[in-house]
mmCIF file of C-alpha atoms in Angstrom:
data_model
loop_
_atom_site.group_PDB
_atom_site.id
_atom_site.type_symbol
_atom_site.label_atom_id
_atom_site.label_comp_id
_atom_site.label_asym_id
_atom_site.label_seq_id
_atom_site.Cartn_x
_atom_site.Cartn_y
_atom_site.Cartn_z
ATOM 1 C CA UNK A 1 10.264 -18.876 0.274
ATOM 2 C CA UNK A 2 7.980 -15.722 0.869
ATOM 3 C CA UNK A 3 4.164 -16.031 0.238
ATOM 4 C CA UNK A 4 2.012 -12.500 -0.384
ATOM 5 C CA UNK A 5 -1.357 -11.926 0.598
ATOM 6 C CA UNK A 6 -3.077 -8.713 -0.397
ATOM 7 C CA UNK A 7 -6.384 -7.171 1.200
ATOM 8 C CA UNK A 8 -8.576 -4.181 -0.242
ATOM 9 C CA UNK A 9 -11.277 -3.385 1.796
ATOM 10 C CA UNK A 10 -13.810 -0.685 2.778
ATOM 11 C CA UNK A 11 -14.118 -0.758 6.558
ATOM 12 C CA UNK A 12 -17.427 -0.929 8.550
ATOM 13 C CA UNK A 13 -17.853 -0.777 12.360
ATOM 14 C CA UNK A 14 -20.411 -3.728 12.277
ATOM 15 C CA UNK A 15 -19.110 -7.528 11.286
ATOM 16 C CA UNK A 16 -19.690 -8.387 7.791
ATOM 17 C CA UNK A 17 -18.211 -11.729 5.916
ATOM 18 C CA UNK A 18 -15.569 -11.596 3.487
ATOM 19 C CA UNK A 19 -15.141 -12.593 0.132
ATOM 20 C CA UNK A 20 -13.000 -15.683 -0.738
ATOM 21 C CA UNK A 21 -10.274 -15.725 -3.372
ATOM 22 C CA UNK A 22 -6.958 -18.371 -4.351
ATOM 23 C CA UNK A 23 -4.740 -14.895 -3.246
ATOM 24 C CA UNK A 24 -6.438 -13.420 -1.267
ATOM 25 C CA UNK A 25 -8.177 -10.428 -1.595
ATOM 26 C CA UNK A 26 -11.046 -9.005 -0.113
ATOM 27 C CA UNK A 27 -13.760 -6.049 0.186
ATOM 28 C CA UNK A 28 -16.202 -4.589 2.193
ATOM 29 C CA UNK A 29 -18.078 -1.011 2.504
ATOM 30 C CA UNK A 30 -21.133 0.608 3.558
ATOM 31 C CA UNK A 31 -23.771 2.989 2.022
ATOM 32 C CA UNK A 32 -21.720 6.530 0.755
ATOM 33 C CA UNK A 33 -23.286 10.075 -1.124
ATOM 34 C CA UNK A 34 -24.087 10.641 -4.316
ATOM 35 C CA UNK A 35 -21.750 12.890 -6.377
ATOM 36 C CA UNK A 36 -21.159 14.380 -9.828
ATOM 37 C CA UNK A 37 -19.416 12.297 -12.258
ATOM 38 C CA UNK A 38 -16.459 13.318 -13.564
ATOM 39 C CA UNK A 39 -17.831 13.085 -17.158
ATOM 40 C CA UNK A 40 -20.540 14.445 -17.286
ATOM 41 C CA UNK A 41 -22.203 17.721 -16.794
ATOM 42 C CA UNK A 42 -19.826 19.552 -13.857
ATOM 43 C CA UNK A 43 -20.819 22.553 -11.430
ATOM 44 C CA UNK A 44 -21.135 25.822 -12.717
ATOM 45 C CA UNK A 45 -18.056 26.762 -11.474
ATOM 46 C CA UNK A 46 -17.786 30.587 -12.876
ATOM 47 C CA UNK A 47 -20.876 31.256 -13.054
ATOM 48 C CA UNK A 48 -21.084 31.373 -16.885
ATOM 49 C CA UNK A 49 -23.981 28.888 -17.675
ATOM 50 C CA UNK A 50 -20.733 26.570 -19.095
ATOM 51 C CA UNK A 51 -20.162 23.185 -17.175
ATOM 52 C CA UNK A 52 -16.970 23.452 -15.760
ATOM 53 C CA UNK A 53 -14.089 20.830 -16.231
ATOM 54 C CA UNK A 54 -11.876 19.002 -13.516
ATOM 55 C CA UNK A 55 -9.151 21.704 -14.960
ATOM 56 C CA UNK A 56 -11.434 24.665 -13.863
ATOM 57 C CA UNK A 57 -10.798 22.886 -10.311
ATOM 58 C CA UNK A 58 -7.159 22.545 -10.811
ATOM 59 C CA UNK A 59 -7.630 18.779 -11.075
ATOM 60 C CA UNK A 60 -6.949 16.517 -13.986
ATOM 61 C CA UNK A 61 -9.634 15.089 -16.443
ATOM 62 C CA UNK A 62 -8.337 11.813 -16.424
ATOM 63 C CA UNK A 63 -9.521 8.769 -18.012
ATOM 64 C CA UNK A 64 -11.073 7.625 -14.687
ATOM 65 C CA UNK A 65 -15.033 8.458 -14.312
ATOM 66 C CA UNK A 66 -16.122 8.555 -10.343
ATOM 67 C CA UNK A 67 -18.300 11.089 -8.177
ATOM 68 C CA UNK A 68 -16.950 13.740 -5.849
ATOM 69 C CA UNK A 69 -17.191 13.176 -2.250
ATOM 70 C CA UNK A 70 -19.266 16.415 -1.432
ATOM 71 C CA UNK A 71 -19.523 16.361 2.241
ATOM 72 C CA UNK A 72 -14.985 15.930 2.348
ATOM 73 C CA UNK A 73 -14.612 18.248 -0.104
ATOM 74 C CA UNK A 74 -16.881 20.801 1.237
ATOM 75 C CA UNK A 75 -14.834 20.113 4.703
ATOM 76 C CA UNK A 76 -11.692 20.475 3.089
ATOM 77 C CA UNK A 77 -12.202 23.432 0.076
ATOM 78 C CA UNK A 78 -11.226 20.942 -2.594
ATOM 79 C CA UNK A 79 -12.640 18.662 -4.821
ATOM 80 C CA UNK A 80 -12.670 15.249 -4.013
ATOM 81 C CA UNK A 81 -12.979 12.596 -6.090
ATOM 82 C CA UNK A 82 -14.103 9.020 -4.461
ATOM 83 C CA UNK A 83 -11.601 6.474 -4.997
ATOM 84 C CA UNK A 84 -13.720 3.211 -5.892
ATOM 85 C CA UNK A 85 -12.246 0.006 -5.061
ATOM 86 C CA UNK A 86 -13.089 -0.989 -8.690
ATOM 87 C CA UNK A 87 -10.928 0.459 -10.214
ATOM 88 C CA UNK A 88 -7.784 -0.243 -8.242
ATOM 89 C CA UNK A 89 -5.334 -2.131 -10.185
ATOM 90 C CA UNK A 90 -3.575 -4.864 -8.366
ATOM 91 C CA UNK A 91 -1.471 -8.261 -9.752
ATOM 92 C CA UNK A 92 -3.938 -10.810 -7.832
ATOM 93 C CA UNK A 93 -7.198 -11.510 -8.202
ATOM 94 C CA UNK A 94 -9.664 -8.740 -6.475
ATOM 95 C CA UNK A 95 -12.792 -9.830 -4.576
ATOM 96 C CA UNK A 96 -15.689 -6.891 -4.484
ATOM 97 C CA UNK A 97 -18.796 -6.215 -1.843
ATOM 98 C CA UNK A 98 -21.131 -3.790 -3.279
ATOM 99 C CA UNK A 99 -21.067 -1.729 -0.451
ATOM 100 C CA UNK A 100 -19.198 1.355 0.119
ATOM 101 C CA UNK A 101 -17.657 3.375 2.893
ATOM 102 C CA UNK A 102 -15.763 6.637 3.465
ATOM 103 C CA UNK A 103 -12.716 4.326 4.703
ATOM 104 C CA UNK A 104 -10.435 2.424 2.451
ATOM 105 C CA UNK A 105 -8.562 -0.818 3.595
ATOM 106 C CA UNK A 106 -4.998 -1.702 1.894
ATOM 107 C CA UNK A 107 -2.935 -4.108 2.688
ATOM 108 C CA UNK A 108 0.050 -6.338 1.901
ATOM 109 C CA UNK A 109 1.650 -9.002 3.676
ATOM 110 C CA UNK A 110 4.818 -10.621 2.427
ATOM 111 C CA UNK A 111 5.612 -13.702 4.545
ATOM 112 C CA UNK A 112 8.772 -15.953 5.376
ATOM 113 C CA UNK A 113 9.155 -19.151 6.427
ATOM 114 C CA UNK A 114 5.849 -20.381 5.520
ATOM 115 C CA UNK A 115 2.388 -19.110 5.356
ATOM 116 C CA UNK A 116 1.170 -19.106 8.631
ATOM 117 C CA UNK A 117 1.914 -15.201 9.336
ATOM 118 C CA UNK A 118 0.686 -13.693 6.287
ATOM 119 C CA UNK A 119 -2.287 -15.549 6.014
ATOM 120 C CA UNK A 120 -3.128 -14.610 9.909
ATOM 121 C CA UNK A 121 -2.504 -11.393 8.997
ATOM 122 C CA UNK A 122 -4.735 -11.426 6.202
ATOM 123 C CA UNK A 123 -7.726 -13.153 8.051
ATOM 124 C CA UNK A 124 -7.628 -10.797 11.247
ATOM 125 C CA UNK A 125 -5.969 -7.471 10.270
ATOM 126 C CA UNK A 126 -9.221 -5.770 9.253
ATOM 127 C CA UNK A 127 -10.807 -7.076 12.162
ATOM 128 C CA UNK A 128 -8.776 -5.465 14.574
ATOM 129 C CA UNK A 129 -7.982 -2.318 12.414
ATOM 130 C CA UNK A 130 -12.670 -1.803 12.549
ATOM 131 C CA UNK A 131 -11.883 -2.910 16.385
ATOM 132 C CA UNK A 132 -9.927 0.162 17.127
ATOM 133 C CA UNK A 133 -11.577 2.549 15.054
ATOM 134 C CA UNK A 134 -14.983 2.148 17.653
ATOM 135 C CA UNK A 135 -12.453 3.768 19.996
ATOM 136 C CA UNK A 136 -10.272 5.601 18.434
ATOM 137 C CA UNK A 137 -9.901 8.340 15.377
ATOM 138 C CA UNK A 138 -6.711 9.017 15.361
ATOM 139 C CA UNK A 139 -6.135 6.621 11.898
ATOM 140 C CA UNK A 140 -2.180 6.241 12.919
ATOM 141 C CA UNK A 141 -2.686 5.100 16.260
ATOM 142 C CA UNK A 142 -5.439 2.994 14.744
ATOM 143 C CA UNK A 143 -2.699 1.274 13.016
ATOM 144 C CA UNK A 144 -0.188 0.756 15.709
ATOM 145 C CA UNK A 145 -2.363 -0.767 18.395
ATOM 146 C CA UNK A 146 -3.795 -3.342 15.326
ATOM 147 C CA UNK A 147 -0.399 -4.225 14.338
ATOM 148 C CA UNK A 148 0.652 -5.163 18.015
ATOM 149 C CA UNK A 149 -2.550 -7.153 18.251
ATOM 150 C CA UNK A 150 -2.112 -8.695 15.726
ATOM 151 C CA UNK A 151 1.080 -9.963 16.524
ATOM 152 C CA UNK A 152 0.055 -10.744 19.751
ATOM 153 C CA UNK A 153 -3.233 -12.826 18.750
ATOM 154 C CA UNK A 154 -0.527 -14.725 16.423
ATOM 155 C CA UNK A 155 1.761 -15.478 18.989
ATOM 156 C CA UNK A 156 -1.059 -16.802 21.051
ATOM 157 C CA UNK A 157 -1.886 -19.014 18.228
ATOM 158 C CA UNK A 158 1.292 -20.099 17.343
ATOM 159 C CA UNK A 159 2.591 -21.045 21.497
ATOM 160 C CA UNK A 160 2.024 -24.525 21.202
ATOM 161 C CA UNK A 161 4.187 -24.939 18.176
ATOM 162 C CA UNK A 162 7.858 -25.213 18.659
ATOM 163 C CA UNK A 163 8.040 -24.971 14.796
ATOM 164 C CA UNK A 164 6.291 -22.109 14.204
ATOM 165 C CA UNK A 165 8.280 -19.279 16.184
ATOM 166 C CA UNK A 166 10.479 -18.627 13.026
ATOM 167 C CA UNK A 167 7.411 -17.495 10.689
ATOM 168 C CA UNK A 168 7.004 -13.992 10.080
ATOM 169 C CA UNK A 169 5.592 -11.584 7.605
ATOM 170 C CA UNK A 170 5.760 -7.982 6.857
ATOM 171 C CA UNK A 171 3.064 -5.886 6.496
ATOM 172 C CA UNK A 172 2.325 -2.821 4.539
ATOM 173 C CA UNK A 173 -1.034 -1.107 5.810
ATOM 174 C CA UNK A 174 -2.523 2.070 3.976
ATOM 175 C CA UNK A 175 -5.788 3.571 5.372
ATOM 176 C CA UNK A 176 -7.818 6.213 3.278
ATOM 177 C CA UNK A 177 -10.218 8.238 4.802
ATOM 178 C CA UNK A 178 -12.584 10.608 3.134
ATOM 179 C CA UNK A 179 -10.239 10.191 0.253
ATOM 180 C CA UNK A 180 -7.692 12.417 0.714
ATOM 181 C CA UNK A 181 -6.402 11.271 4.424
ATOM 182 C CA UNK A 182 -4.154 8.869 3.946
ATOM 183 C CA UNK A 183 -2.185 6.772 6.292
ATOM 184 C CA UNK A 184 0.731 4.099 5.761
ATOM 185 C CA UNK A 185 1.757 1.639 8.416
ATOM 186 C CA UNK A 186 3.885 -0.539 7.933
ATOM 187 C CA UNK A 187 7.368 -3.411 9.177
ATOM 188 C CA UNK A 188 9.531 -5.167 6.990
ATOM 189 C CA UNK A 189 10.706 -4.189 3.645
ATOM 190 C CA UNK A 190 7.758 -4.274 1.443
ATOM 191 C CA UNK A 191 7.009 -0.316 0.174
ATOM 192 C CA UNK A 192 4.486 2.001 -0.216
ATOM 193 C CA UNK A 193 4.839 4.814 -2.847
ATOM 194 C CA UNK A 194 2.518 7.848 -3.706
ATOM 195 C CA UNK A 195 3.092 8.974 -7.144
ATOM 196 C CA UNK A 196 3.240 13.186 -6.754
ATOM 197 C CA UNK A 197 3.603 15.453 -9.639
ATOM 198 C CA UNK A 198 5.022 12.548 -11.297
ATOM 199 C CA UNK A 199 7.832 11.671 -8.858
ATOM 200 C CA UNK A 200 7.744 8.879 -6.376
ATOM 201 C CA UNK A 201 7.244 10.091 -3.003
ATOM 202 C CA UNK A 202 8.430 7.193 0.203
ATOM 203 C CA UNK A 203 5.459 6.775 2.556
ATOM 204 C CA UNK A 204 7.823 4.027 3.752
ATOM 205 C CA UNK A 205 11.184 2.910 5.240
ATOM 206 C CA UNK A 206 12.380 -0.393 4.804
ATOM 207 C CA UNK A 207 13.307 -1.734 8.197
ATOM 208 C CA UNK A 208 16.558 -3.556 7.552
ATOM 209 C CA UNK A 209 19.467 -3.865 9.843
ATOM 210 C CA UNK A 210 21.913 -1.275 7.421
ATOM 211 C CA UNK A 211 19.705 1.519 8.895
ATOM 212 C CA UNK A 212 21.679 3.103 11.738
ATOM 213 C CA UNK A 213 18.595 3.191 13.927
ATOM 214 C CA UNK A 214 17.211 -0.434 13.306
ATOM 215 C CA UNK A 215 20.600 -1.548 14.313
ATOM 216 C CA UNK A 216 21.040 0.447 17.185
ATOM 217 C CA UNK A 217 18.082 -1.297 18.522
ATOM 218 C CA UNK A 218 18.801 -4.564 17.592
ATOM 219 C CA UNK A 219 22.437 -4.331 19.486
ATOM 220 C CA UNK A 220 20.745 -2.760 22.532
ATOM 221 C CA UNK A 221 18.384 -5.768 22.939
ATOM 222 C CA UNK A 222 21.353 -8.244 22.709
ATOM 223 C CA UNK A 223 21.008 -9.312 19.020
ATOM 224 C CA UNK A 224 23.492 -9.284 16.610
ATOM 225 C CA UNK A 225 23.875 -8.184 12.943
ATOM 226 C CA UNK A 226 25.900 -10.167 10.680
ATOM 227 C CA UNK A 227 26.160 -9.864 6.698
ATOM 228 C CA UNK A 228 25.742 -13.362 4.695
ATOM 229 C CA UNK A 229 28.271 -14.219 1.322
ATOM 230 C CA UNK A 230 26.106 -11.680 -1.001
ATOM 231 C CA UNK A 231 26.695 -8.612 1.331
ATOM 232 C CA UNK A 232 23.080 -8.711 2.953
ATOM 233 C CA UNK A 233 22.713 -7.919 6.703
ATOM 234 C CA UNK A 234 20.349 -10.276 8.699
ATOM 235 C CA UNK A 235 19.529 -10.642 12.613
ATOM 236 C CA UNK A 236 21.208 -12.864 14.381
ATOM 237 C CA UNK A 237 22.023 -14.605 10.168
ATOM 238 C CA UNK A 238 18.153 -15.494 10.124
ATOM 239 C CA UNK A 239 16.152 -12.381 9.223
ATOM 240 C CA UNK A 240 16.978 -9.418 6.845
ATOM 241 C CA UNK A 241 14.600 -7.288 8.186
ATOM 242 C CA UNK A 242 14.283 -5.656 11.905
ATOM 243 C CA UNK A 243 10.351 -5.254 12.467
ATOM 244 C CA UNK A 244 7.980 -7.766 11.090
ATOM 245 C CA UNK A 245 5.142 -9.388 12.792
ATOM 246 C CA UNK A 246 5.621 -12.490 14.059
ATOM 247 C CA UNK A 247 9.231 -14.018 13.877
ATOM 248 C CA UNK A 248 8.633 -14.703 18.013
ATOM 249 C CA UNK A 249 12.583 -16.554 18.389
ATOM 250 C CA UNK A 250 13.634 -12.850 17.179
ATOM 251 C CA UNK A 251 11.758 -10.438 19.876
ATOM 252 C CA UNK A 252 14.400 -10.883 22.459
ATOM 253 C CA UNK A 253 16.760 -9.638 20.135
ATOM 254 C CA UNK A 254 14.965 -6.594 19.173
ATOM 255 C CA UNK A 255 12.742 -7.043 16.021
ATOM 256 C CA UNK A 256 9.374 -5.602 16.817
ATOM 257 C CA UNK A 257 6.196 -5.398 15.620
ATOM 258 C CA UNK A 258 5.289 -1.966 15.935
ATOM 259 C CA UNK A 259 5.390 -0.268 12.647
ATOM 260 C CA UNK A 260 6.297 3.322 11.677
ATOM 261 C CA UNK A 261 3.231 5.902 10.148
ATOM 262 C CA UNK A 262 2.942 8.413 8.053
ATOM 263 C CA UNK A 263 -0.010 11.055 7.302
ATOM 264 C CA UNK A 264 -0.342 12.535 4.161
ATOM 265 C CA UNK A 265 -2.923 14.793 2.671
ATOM 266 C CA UNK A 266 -3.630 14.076 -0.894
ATOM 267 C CA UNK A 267 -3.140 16.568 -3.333
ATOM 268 C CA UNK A 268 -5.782 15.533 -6.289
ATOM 269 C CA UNK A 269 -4.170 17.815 -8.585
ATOM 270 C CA UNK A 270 -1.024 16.490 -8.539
ATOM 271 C CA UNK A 271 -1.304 12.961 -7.123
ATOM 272 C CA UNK A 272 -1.763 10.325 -9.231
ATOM 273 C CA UNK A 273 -1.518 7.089 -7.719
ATOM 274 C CA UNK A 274 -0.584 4.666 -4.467
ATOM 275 C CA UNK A 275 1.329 2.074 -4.937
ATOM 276 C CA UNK A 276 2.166 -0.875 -2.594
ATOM 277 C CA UNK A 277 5.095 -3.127 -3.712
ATOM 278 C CA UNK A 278 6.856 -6.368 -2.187
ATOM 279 C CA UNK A 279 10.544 -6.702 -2.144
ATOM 280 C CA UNK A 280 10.654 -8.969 -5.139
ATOM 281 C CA UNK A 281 9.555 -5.804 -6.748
ATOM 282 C CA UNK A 282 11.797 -3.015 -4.722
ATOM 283 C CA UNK A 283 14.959 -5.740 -5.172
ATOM 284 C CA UNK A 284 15.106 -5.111 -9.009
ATOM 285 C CA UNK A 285 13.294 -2.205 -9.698
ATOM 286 C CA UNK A 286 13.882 1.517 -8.510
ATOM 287 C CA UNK A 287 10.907 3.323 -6.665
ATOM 288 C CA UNK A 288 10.763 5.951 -9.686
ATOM 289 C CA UNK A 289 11.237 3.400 -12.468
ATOM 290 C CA UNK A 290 7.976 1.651 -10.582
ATOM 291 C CA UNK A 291 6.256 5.609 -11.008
ATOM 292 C CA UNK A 292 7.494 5.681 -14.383
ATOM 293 C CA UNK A 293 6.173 2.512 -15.636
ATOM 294 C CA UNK A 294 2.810 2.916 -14.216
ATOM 295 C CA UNK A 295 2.577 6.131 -14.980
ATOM 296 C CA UNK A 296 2.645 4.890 -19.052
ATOM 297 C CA UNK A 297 -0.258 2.702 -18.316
ATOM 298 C CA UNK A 298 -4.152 3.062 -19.236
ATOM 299 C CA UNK A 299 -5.359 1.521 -16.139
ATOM 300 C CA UNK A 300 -4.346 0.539 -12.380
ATOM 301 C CA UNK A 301 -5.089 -3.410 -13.346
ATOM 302 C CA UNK A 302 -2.816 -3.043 -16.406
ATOM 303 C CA UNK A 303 -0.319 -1.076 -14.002
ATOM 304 C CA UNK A 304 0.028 -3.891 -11.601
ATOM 305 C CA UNK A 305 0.320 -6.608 -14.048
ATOM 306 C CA UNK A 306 2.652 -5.070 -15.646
ATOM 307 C CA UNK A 307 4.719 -3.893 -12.917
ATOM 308 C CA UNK A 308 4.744 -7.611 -11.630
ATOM 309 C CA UNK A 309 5.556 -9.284 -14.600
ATOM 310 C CA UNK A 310 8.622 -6.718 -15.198
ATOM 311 C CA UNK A 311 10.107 -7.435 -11.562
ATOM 312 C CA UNK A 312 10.088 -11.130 -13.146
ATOM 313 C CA UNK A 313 11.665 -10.421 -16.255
ATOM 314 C CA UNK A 314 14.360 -8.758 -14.788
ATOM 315 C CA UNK A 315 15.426 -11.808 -12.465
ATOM 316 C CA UNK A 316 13.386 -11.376 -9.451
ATOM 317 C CA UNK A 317 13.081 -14.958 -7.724
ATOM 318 C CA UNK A 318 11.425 -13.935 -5.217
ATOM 319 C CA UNK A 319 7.264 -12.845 -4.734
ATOM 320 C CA UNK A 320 6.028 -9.692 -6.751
ATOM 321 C CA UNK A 321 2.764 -8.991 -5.451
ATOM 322 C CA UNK A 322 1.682 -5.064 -6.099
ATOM 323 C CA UNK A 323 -1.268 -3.121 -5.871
ATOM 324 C CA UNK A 324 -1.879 0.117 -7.557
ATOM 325 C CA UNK A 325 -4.630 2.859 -6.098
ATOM 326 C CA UNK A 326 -5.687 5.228 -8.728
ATOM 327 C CA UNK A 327 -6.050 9.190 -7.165
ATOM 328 C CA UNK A 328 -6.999 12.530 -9.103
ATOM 329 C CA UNK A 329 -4.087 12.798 -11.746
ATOM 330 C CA UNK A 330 -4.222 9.579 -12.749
ATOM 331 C CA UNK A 331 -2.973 9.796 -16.240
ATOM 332 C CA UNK A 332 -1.602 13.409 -15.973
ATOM 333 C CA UNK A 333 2.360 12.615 -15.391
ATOM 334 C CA UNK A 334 3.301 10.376 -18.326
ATOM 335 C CA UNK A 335 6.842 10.616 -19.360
ATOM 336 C CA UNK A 336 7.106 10.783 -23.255
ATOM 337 C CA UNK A 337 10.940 9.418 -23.040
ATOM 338 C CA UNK A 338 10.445 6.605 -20.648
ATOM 339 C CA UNK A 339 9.255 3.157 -21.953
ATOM 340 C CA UNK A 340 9.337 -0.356 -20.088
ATOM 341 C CA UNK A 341 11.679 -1.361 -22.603
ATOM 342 C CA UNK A 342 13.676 -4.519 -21.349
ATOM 343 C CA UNK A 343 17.195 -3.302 -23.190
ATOM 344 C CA UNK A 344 16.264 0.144 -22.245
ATOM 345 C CA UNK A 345 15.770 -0.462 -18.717
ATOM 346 C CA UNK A 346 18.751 -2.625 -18.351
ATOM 347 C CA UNK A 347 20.894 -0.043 -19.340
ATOM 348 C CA UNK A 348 19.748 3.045 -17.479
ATOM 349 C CA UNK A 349 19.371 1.296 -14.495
ATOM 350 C CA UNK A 350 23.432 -0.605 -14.760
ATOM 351 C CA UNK A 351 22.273 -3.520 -12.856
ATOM 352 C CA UNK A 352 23.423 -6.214 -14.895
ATOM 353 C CA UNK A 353 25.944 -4.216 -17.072
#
């Protein structure tokens, strides 16, 4: 049995308390600039008098009012809109701090056999992540170093029990800086997904032990890969995944903790969403059907409910914790001929034909 924890955060470089929840969700910012809402009167952009539109940017209007980030998108040549932690859509319940900062904190953490990783994970990850960034900018080795210390910190904690050295989690990590630097860290086999012209984009790999690579490793360090009655590979028949933090009776056999990256600028005009999904989700739903279905939603908390709730319908026993991040074209990429139609969806997809 798998248990999901989910963090959204603004990160500060000074301690601040978090905000309790049953699922665990948290937030917490610090002071940002003032912009120009979306809806209301825009820059003179032509010099006509006329307020100009997102369009006269080459963004979508969307149905999503926030400010530009001027200093960003002055650095970058773009208009940037600031993506507010309020209106991120995700399937568990979202605590808020009302302040803000020009770093964004997401994270998911799908644990196995018990608790005890995901919830570590949840508690100290942020810590560590606002740790490294007093010493570092680089926002992908940012990630890496937190993700080792945090599986070190948990292996310290967990040394004294015997019991323990078989919980694990994985973790799914996305960083968003001046909103439109985005990074994605992440081990295990829960996704991330950016939504791009309307087609779903990997930011992620799942790290299983079918990828040539993951195996390779595993075999070098002495393991061994082995496929259970349903066809699934596992690690030495225990784990079906290859990285993950924690899972301490595994490291000698080659499942780390250190989790692949990937940078990505955002494209405003043509990005409409994140999305971070657990494997009860990715196990019965494809990574465009997710796009698809969220893409015919009115907002990121309807998006993630629904997205959940259709993983279930469609058989998933297992966790289906998502969390949907709203960017400039939210709303722009809606596909007239797709519906999340149960009959529909069973048939285009063949699974249970």
């Amino acid at each position: 049995m798998s248990v999901s924890a989910v963090s959204l955060s603004r990160l500060l470089r000074c301690s601040l308390s978090s905000v309790g929840w049953s699922t665990r969700c948290a937030c917490m910012c610090d002071p940002t600039m003032p912009g120009v809402r979306w809806n209301s009167t825009r820059l003179d952009a032509d010099g006509s008098g006329r307020p100009a539109t997102w369009d006269s940017f080459g963004i979508w209007d969307n149905r999503i009012e926030e400010p530009i980030l001027l200093p960003p998108s002055i650095r970058y040549g773009t208009p940037i809109p600031q993506i507010s932690l309020s209106k991120v859509g995700c399937a568990s319940h979202i605590g808020l701090n009302k302040l803000m900062h020009n770093v964004l904190y997401f994270a998911l953490f799908d644990g196995h056999g018990g608790p005890q990783a995901a919830d570590f994970c949840h508690k100290h990850m942020e810590q560590h992540i606002r740790d490294c960034l007093e010493v570092e900018t680089d926002l992908q080795a940012v990630l890496s170093k937190a993700f080792l210390q945090v599986d070190a910190a948990l292996a310290a904690e967990l040394q004294m029990y015997a019991s323990l050295m078989m919980v694990g989690t994985t973790a799914t990590v996305a960083l968003l800086r001046d909103g439109i630097e985005l990074v994605v860290a992440s081990v295990g086999d829960s996704r991330a997904l950016l939504c791009r012209k309307g087609k779903a984009r990997k930011l992620t790999d799942d790290h299983t032990p079918e990828r040539k690579d993951e195996k390779h490793r595993i075999r070098q360090s002495g393991g061994l890969v082995t496929w259970n009655s349903v066809g699934q590979a596992n690690v030495n028949g225990r784990l079906a995944m290859t990285r993950s933090i924690g899972d301490f009776d595994l490291k000698k056999s080659g499942v780390i903790a250190e989790p692949e990256t990937t940078l990505t600028l955002l494209q405003h005009a043509h990005d409409s969403f994140l999305v971070l999904t657990t494997d009860g989700i990715n196990f019965s739903m494809t990574n465009q059907e997710i796009c698809d279905v969220i893409n015919q939603c009115h907002d990121p908390t309807e998006a993630a409910n629904v997205i959940a709730e259709q993983a279930l319908q469609y058989g998933s026993g297992d966790n289906s914790t998502v969390i949907v991040v709203p960017f400039g074209a939210w709303g722009k990429h809606q596909n007239a001929e797709y519906t999340y139609d149960m009959s529909r969806n069973f048939a285009s997809i063949g699974r249970w034909s």
